Short mmCIF file of C-alpha atoms in Angstrom, two decimals:
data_model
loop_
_atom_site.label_atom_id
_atom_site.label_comp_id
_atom_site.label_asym_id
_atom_site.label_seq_id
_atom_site.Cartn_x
_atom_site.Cartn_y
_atom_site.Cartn_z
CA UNK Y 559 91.53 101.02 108.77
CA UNK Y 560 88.66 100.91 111.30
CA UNK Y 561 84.85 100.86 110.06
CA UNK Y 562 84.34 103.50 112.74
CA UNK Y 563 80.83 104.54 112.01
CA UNK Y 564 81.43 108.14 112.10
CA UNK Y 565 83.71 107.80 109.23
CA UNK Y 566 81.65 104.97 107.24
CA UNK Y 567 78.36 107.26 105.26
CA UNK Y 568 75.63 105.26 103.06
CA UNK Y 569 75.38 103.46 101.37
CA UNK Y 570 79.24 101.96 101.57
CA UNK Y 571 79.68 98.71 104.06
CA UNK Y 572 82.84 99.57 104.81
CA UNK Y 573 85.24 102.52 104.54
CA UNK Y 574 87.95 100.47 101.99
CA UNK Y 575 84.93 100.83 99.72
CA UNK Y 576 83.64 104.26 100.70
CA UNK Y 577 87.27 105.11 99.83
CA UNK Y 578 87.84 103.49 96.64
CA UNK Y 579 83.82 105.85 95.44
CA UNK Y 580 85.63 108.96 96.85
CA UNK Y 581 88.65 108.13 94.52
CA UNK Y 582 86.71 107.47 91.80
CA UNK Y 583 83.71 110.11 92.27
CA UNK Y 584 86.56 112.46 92.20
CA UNK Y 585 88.72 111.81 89.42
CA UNK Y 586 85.44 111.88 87.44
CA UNK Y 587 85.20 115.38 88.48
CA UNK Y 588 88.74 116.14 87.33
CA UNK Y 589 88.35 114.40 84.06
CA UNK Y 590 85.43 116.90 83.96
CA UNK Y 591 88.12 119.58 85.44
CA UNK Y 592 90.91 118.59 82.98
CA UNK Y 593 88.15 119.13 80.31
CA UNK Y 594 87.28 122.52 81.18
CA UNK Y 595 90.92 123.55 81.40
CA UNK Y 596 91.67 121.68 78.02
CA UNK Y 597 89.56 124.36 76.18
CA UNK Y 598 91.48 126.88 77.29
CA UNK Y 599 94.78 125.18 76.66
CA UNK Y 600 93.61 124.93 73.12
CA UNK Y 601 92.52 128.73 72.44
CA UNK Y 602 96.65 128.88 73.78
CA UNK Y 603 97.92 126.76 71.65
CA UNK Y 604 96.06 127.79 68.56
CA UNK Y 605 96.53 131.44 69.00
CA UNK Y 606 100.33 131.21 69.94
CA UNK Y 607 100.62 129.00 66.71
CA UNK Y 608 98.87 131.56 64.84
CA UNK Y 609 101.01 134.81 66.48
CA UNK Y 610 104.17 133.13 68.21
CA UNK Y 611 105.96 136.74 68.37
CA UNK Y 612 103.06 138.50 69.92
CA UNK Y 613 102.96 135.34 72.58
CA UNK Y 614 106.55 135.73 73.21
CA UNK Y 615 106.29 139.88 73.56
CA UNK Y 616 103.34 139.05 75.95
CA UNK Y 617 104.67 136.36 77.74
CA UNK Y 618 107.73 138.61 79.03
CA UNK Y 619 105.64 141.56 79.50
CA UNK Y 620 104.57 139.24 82.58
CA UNK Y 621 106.82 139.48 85.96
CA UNK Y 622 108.07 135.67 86.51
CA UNK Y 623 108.85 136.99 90.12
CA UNK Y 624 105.79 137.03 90.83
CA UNK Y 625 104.93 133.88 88.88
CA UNK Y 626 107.75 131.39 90.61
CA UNK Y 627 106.77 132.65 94.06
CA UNK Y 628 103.14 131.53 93.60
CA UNK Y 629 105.17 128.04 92.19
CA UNK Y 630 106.95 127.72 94.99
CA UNK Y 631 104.26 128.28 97.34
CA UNK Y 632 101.42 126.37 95.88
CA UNK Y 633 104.05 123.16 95.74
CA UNK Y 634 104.67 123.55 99.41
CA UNK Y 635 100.99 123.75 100.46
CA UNK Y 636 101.04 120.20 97.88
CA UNK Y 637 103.15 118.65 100.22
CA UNK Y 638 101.52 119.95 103.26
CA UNK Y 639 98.81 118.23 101.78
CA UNK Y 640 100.13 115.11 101.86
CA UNK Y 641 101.16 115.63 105.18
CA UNK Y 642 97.15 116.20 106.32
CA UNK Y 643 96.62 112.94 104.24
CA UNK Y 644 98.90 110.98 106.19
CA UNK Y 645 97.66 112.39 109.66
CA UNK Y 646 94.44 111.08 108.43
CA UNK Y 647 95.34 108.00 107.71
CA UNK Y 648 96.82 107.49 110.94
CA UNK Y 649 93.79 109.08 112.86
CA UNK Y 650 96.02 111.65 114.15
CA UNK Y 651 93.70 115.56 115.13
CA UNK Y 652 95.99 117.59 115.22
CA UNK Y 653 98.38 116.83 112.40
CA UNK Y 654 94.57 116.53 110.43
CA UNK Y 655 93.64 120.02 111.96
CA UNK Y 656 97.07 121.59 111.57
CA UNK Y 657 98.29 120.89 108.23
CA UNK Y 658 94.51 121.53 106.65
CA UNK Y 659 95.13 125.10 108.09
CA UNK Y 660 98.50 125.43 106.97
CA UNK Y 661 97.72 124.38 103.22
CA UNK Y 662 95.00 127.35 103.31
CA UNK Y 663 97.16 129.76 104.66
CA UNK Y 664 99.96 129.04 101.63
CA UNK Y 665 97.13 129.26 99.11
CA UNK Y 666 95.72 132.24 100.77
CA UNK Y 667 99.37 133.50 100.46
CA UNK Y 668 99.12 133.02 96.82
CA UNK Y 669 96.14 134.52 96.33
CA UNK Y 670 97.81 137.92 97.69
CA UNK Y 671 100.83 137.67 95.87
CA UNK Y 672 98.09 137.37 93.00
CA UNK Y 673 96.64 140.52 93.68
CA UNK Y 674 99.94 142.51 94.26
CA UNK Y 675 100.71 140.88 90.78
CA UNK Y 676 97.37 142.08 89.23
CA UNK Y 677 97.45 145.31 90.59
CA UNK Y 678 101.22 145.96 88.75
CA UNK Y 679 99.29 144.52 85.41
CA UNK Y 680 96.66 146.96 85.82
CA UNK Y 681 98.99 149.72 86.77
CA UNK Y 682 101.05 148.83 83.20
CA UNK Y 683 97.96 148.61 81.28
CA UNK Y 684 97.74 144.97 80.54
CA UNK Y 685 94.58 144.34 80.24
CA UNK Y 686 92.95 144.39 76.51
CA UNK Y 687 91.51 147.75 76.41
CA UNK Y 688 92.17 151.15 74.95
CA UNK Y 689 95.36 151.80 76.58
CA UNK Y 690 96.89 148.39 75.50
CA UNK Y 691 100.97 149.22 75.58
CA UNK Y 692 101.92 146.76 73.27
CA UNK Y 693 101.44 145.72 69.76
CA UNK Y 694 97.22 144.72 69.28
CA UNK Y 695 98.11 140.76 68.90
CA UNK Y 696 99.38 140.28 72.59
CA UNK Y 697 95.65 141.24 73.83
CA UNK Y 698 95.07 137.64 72.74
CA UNK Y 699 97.68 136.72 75.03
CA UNK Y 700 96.78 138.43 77.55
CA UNK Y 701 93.48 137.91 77.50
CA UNK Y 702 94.31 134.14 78.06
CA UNK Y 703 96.54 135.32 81.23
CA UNK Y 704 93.06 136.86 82.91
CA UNK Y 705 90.69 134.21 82.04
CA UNK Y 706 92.97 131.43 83.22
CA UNK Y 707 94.81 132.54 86.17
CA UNK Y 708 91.59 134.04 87.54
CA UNK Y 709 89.20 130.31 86.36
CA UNK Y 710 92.30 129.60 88.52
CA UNK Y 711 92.04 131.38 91.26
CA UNK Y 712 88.55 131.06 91.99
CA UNK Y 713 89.59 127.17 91.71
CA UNK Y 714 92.03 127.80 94.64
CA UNK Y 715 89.57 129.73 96.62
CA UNK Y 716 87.30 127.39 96.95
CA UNK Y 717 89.79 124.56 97.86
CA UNK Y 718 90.92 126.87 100.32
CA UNK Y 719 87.13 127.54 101.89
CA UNK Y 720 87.26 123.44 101.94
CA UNK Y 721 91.00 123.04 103.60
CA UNK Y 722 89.33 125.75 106.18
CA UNK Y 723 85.93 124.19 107.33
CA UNK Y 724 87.17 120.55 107.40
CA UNK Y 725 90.67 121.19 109.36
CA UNK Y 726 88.01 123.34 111.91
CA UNK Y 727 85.61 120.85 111.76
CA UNK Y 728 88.40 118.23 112.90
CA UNK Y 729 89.83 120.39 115.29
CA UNK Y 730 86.59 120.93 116.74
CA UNK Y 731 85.83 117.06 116.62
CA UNK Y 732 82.89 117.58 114.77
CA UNK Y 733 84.67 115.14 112.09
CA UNK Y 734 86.32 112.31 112.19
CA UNK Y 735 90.29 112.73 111.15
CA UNK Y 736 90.17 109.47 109.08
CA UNK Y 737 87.36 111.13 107.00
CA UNK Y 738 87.21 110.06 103.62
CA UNK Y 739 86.36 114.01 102.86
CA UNK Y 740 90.29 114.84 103.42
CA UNK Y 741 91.35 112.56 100.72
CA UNK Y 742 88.71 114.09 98.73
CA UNK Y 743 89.94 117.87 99.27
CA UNK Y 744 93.45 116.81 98.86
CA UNK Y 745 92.75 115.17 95.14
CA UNK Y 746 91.39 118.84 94.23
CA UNK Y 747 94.32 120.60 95.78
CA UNK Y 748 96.85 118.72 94.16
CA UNK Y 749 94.66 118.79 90.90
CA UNK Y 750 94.32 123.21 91.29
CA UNK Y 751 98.02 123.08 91.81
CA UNK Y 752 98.97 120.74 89.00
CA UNK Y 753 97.05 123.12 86.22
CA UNK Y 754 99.21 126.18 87.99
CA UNK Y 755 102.12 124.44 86.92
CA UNK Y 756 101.10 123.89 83.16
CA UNK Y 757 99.94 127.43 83.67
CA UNK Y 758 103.24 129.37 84.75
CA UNK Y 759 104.96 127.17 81.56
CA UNK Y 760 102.62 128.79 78.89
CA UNK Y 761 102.10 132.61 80.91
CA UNK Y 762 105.18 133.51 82.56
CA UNK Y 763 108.49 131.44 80.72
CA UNK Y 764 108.39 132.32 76.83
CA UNK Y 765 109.94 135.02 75.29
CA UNK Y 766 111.77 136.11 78.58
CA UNK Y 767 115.42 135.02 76.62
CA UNK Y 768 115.03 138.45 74.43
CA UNK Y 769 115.43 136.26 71.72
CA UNK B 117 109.83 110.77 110.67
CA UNK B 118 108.27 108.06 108.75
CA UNK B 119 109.54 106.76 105.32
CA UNK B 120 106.32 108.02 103.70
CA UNK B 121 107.21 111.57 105.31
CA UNK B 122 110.70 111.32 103.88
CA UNK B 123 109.63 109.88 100.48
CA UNK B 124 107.07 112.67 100.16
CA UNK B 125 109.21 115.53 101.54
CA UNK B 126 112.27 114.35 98.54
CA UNK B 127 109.69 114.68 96.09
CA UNK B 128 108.37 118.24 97.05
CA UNK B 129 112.46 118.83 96.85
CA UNK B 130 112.40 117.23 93.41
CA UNK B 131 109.37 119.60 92.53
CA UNK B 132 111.32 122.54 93.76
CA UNK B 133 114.58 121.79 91.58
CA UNK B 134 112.78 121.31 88.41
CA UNK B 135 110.70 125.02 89.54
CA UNK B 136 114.27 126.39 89.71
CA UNK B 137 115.46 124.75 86.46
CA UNK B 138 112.66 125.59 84.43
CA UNK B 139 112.76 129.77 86.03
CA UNK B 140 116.92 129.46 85.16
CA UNK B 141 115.67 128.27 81.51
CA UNK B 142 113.67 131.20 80.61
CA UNK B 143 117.04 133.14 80.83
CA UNK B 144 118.51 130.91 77.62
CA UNK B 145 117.89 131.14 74.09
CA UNK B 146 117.19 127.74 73.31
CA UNK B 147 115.09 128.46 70.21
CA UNK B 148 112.14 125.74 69.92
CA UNK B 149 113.68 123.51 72.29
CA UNK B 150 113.30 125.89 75.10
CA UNK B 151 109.53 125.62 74.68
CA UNK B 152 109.63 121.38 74.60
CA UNK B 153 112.12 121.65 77.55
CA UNK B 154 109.73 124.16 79.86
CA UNK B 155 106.71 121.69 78.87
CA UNK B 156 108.56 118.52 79.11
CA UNK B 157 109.71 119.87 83.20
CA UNK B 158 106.04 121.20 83.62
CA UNK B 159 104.43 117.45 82.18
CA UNK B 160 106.91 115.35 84.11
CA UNK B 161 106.29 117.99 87.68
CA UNK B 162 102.23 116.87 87.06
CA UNK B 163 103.52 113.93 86.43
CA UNK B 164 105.06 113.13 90.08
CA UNK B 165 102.32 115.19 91.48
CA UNK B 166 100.20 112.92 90.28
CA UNK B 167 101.59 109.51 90.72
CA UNK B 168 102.88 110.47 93.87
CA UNK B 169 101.24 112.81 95.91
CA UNK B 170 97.41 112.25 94.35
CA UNK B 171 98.75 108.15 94.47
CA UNK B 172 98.13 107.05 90.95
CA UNK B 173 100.12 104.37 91.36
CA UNK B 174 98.87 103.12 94.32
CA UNK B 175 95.15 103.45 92.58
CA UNK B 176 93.20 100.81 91.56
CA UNK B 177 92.77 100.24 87.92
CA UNK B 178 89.04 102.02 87.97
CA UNK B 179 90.84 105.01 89.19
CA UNK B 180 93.97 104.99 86.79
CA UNK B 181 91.53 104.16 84.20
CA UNK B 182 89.20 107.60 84.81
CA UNK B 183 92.43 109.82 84.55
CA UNK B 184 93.96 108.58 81.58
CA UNK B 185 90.36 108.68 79.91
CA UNK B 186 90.51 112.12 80.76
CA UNK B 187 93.91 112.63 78.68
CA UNK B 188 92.10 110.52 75.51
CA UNK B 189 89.60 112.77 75.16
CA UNK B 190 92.22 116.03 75.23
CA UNK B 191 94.06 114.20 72.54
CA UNK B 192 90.98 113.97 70.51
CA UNK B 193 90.16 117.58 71.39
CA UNK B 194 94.03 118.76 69.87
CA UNK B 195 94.33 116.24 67.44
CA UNK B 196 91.17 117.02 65.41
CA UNK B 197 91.73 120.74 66.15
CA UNK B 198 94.98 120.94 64.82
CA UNK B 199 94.65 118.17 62.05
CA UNK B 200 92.33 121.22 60.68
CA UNK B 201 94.69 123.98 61.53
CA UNK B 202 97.68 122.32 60.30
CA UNK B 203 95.78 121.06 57.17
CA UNK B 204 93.86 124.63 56.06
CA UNK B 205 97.10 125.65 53.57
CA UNK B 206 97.01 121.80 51.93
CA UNK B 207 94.14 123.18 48.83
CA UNK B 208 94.97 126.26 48.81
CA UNK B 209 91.67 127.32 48.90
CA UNK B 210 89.24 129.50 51.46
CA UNK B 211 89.70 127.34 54.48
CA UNK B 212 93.55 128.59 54.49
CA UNK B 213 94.42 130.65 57.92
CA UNK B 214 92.88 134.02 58.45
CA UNK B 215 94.90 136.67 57.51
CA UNK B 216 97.82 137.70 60.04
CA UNK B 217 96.73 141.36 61.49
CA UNK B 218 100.45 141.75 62.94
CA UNK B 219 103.29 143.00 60.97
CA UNK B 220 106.28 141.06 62.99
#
């Protein structure tokens, strides 16, 4: 790795170390992130120890179409990802530029399968409210499924606003594709999509047997 | 294609089996299990994610060392949590679980 000095930032001599501070400025922030998402995973597991059947009814009251899509696509834009990483590594533009784009075009994608899924839940009534269809417990339930998958969402939105302005700013060659800023954006991604997968486990899979 | 390409494209695979496993599940009664089985696919798909594609294991030990402090202090946060919940019925007094509003 060159100490290109468009890619080296104070106060780091070289960009091995500058490197090694993102890594670890970073994973500070997700022990901070893995903290915040801990609370909630606890309010979960308390209340569906508390009311397992009113988890369960919940739980399938949820449409795990929707749910696996947003999977399926949010692992994709992972290894997309990885792909950007890589192009950085090897100072490559356009595989930089290109696969920055692409990841925020799959999370984008999962943002509107997101809405077309909240717009059904609203249409059936599932929010905790007056018109609640099913028995009172399974508000708790679901009113873990709003907080978290939209803490969630706004967690994908703004990786997405990142993916967007560096893979222009590379394209543009305002930035430097071995930036230590697109490791940096790819920890987070991988991090947002990592919770969605503990996420779809506990909102869209129990219950669904009709046991 | 590089071997990092390839190694990284078979574990996206890998992430997309265990998706597909863990959908097929839901379909089975598997009683508690089912509920250890759909965590144990989701902990071991963060798992690779991790490792793998945000390179844990090619980390150095400052790094590895952040993220797993990160997991000691959500084992305090459930094990004290639920060392009370768990615990509330032991003297049968006051501190037993709230009553249960649902009729199941």
């Amino acid at each position: 790795m060159s100490d290109d000095p468009s890619v080296v930032q104070f106060p780091w001599p070289t960009v091995a170390r500058q490197r090694e501070g993102v890594a670890f400025g970073m994973w500070t922030f997700l022990g901070s992130e893995i903290l915040f998402f801990g609370g909630l995973l606890l309010t979960y597991a308390v209340y569906r120890t508390l009311y397992p059947q009113a988890f369960n009814s919940g739980s399938a009251a949820t449409d795990i179409f929707y749910g696996t899509i947003n999977t399926a696509l949010l692992l994709t834009s992972s290894f997309i990802m990885t792909m950007a990483l890589r192009g950085s590594e090897s100072g490559s533009r356009g595989v930089v530029a290109a696969c920055m784009l692409t990841t925020a075009a799959f999370g984008l994608a999962f943002l509107a399968v997101k809405g077309l899924e909240y717009a059904e839940d609203i249409d059936k009534h599932l929010v905790p409210g007056p018109h609640f269809p099913l028995h009172p417990p399974a508000r708790l339930f679901f009113a873990f499924y709003w907080v978290a998958t939209g803490v969630h969402a706004i967690h994908l939105l703004v990786g997405i606003l990142v993916a967007v302005f560096l893979g222009i700013r590379v394209a543009l060659r305002q930035m430097a594709p071995e930036s230590t800023a697109i490791e940096a954006a790819s920890l987070y991604w991988h991090f947002v999509d990592s919770v969605w997968i503990v996420l779809y486990a506990l909102i869209y899979l129990p219950g669904r047997s009709g046991a | 294609m590089t071997w990092g390409v390839l190694r990284h494209a078979g574990v996206w695979i890998l992430l997309l089996l265990l998706l597909g496993a863990t959908a097929a599940s839901s379909s089975f009664d598997l009683g508690e299990n089912g509920a250890v089985l759909r965590l144990g696919i989701a902990g071991l798909q963060v798992l690779l994610i991790w490792l793998l594609f945000m390179d844990l294991l090619g980390s150095s030990s400052l790094v590895r060392l952040c993220a797993i402090s990160a997991f000691l202090w959500i084992l305090l946060l459930f094990g004290l949590t639920f060392s009370d919940y768990f615990t509330r019925g032991w003297n049968g007094t006051s501190t037993r679980y709230p009553a249960r509003t649902a009729t199941w």
